[in-house]
C-alpha cells in the first residue's frame, strides 16, 4: 500500500504546541492553488489542508513556517477526528522545504 503526497502551497495559519509527552508539534494550514488539465480541459484546483509536523527534526524550520510563506510538504495523509466530532484528512509531514 502506498500513502505518499507532495503538495506545494502558501501557509495561511500556523501554531506550535508540545504534546503532554513533550513532543513538539507545528500545525500549519496549507492553501494550494493551481491549474491542471483533466481530460484535456484546464481546471482550477484549490484545496486547504492541515499539515502536522511532529518531532525535533523540524525545529530548524519551525520559526520560518508562518502565514504567507510558500512551502513544499511531503508526507502521508491520515484521518483525524476534530473536537467537534467531524473527520478530516490531515497531512503528516515527513519533509518540508521552504520555497520563498
PDB file of C-alpha atoms in Angstrom:
ATOM      1  CA  UNK A   1       0.000   0.000   0.000  1.00  0.00           C
ATOM      2  CA  UNK A   2       1.248   3.482  -0.850  1.00  0.00           C
ATOM      3  CA  UNK A   3       0.299   6.642   1.016  1.00  0.00           C
ATOM      4  CA  UNK A   4       2.537   9.478  -0.174  1.00  0.00           C
ATOM      5  CA  UNK A   5       1.567  13.050  -1.008  1.00  0.00           C
ATOM      6  CA  UNK A   6       3.644  16.002  -2.223  1.00  0.00           C
ATOM      7  CA  UNK A   7       1.925  19.385  -2.160  1.00  0.00           C
ATOM      8  CA  UNK A   8       3.087  22.973  -2.542  1.00  0.00           C
ATOM      9  CA  UNK A   9       1.231  25.986  -1.293  1.00  0.00           C
ATOM     10  CA  UNK A  10       1.103  29.003   0.958  1.00  0.00           C
ATOM     11  CA  UNK A  11       0.767  28.827   4.714  1.00  0.00           C
ATOM     12  CA  UNK A  12      -2.369  30.616   5.919  1.00  0.00           C
ATOM     13  CA  UNK A  13      -2.101  29.762   9.644  1.00  0.00           C
ATOM     14  CA  UNK A  14       0.381  28.177  11.996  1.00  0.00           C
ATOM     15  CA  UNK A  15       0.579  27.247  15.637  1.00  0.00           C
ATOM     16  CA  UNK A  16       3.072  25.406  17.793  1.00  0.00           C
ATOM     17  CA  UNK A  17       2.449  23.243  20.836  1.00  0.00           C
ATOM     18  CA  UNK A  18       4.020  20.433  22.834  1.00  0.00           C
ATOM     19  CA  UNK A  19       2.180  17.180  23.433  1.00  0.00           C
ATOM     20  CA  UNK A  20       1.732  16.001  27.048  1.00  0.00           C
ATOM     21  CA  UNK A  21       4.732  13.711  26.479  1.00  0.00           C
ATOM     22  CA  UNK A  22       6.871  16.719  25.443  1.00  0.00           C
ATOM     23  CA  UNK A  23       6.955  16.144  21.670  1.00  0.00           C
ATOM     24  CA  UNK A  24       6.997  19.462  19.768  1.00  0.00           C
ATOM     25  CA  UNK A  25       4.341  19.892  17.075  1.00  0.00           C
ATOM     26  CA  UNK A  26       3.791  22.584  14.483  1.00  0.00           C
ATOM     27  CA  UNK A  27       0.393  22.654  12.798  1.00  0.00           C
ATOM     28  CA  UNK A  28       0.039  24.692   9.635  1.00  0.00           C
ATOM     29  CA  UNK A  29      -2.840  25.240   7.259  1.00  0.00           C
ATOM     30  CA  UNK A  30      -1.631  24.964   3.671  1.00  0.00           C
ATOM     31  CA  UNK A  31      -3.514  26.596   0.798  1.00  0.00           C
ATOM     32  CA  UNK A  32      -2.869  25.121  -2.654  1.00  0.00           C
ATOM     33  CA  UNK A  33      -3.995  26.838  -5.872  1.00  0.00           C
ATOM     34  CA  UNK A  34      -3.065  25.667  -9.330  1.00  0.00           C
ATOM     35  CA  UNK A  35      -4.419  24.744 -12.745  1.00  0.00           C
ATOM     36  CA  UNK A  36      -4.307  21.197 -14.117  1.00  0.00           C
ATOM     37  CA  UNK A  37      -5.530  19.518 -17.250  1.00  0.00           C
ATOM     38  CA  UNK A  38      -8.289  16.994 -16.654  1.00  0.00           C
ATOM     39  CA  UNK A  39      -9.411  15.147 -19.798  1.00  0.00           C
ATOM     40  CA  UNK A  40      -7.944  17.906 -21.990  1.00  0.00           C
ATOM     41  CA  UNK A  41      -9.769  20.672 -20.121  1.00  0.00           C
ATOM     42  CA  UNK A  42      -7.935  23.193 -17.968  1.00  0.00           C
ATOM     43  CA  UNK A  43      -9.307  23.063 -14.456  1.00  0.00           C
ATOM     44  CA  UNK A  44      -8.747  25.329 -11.456  1.00  0.00           C
ATOM     45  CA  UNK A  45      -7.614  23.277  -8.468  1.00  0.00           C
ATOM     46  CA  UNK A  46      -7.917  24.503  -4.904  1.00  0.00           C
ATOM     47  CA  UNK A  47      -7.508  22.825  -1.550  1.00  0.00           C
ATOM     48  CA  UNK A  48      -6.906  23.765   2.058  1.00  0.00           C
ATOM     49  CA  UNK A  49      -5.314  21.095   4.248  1.00  0.00           C
ATOM     50  CA  UNK A  50      -3.944  20.955   7.758  1.00  0.00           C
ATOM     51  CA  UNK A  51      -0.318  19.788   7.950  1.00  0.00           C
ATOM     52  CA  UNK A  52       1.196  18.362  11.131  1.00  0.00           C
ATOM     53  CA  UNK A  53       4.966  18.472  11.684  1.00  0.00           C
ATOM     54  CA  UNK A  54       5.943  16.362  14.686  1.00  0.00           C
ATOM     55  CA  UNK A  55       9.256  15.986  16.440  1.00  0.00           C
ATOM     56  CA  UNK A  56      12.527  17.800  16.904  1.00  0.00           C
ATOM     57  CA  UNK A  57      13.683  17.193  13.314  1.00  0.00           C
ATOM     58  CA  UNK A  58      11.572  20.188  12.246  1.00  0.00           C
ATOM     59  CA  UNK A  59      12.972  22.560  14.910  1.00  0.00           C
ATOM     60  CA  UNK A  60      15.343  24.196  12.412  1.00  0.00           C
ATOM     61  CA  UNK A  61      12.465  25.447  10.221  1.00  0.00           C
ATOM     62  CA  UNK A  62       9.650  25.839  12.756  1.00  0.00           C
ATOM     63  CA  UNK A  63      10.146  29.592  13.251  1.00  0.00           C
ATOM     64  CA  UNK A  64      10.095  30.234   9.499  1.00  0.00           C
ATOM     65  CA  UNK A  65       6.759  28.472   8.983  1.00  0.00           C
ATOM     66  CA  UNK A  66       4.329  31.369   9.275  1.00  0.00           C
ATOM     67  CA  UNK A  67       1.484  32.874   7.262  1.00  0.00           C
ATOM     68  CA  UNK A  68       2.446  33.926   3.745  1.00  0.00           C
ATOM     69  CA  UNK A  69       5.411  31.547   3.398  1.00  0.00           C
ATOM     70  CA  UNK A  70       5.408  29.145   0.447  1.00  0.00           C
ATOM     71  CA  UNK A  71       6.438  25.556   1.148  1.00  0.00           C
ATOM     72  CA  UNK A  72       6.545  22.116  -0.355  1.00  0.00           C
ATOM     73  CA  UNK A  73       5.437  19.367   2.001  1.00  0.00           C
ATOM     74  CA  UNK A  74       5.943  15.631   1.577  1.00  0.00           C
ATOM     75  CA  UNK A  75       4.256  13.088   3.777  1.00  0.00           C
ATOM     76  CA  UNK A  76       1.260  10.821   4.304  1.00  0.00           C
ATOM     77  CA  UNK A  77      -2.414  11.552   4.796  1.00  0.00           C
ATOM     78  CA  UNK A  78      -4.496  10.290   7.681  1.00  0.00           C
ATOM     79  CA  UNK A  79      -7.997  10.721   9.041  1.00  0.00           C
ATOM     80  CA  UNK A  80      -8.231  12.814  12.187  1.00  0.00           C
ATOM     81  CA  UNK A  81     -11.298  13.461  14.292  1.00  0.00           C
ATOM     82  CA  UNK A  82     -11.685  17.050  15.420  1.00  0.00           C
ATOM     83  CA  UNK A  83     -13.018  18.225  18.761  1.00  0.00           C
ATOM     84  CA  UNK A  84     -16.392  18.759  17.097  1.00  0.00           C
ATOM     85  CA  UNK A  85     -16.522  15.056  16.152  1.00  0.00           C
ATOM     86  CA  UNK A  86     -16.079  15.675  12.428  1.00  0.00           C
ATOM     87  CA  UNK A  87     -13.458  13.728  10.499  1.00  0.00           C
ATOM     88  CA  UNK A  88     -10.951  15.444   8.244  1.00  0.00           C
ATOM     89  CA  UNK A  89      -7.906  14.453   6.243  1.00  0.00           C
ATOM     90  CA  UNK A  90      -4.600  15.811   7.517  1.00  0.00           C
ATOM     91  CA  UNK A  91      -1.126  15.612   6.042  1.00  0.00           C
ATOM     92  CA  UNK A  92       1.594  14.344   8.381  1.00  0.00           C
ATOM     93  CA  UNK A  93       4.834  15.875   7.137  1.00  0.00           C
ATOM     94  CA  UNK A  94       7.923  13.767   6.624  1.00  0.00           C
ATOM     95  CA  UNK A  95       9.777  16.555   4.819  1.00  0.00           C
ATOM     96  CA  UNK A  96       9.207  20.283   4.375  1.00  0.00           C
ATOM     97  CA  UNK A  97      11.049  22.687   2.090  1.00  0.00           C
ATOM     98  CA  UNK A  98      10.762  26.478   2.030  1.00  0.00           C
ATOM     99  CA  UNK A  99      10.027  27.746  -1.490  1.00  0.00           C
ATOM    100  CA  UNK A 100      10.427  31.522  -1.000  1.00  0.00           C
TER     101      UNK A 100
END
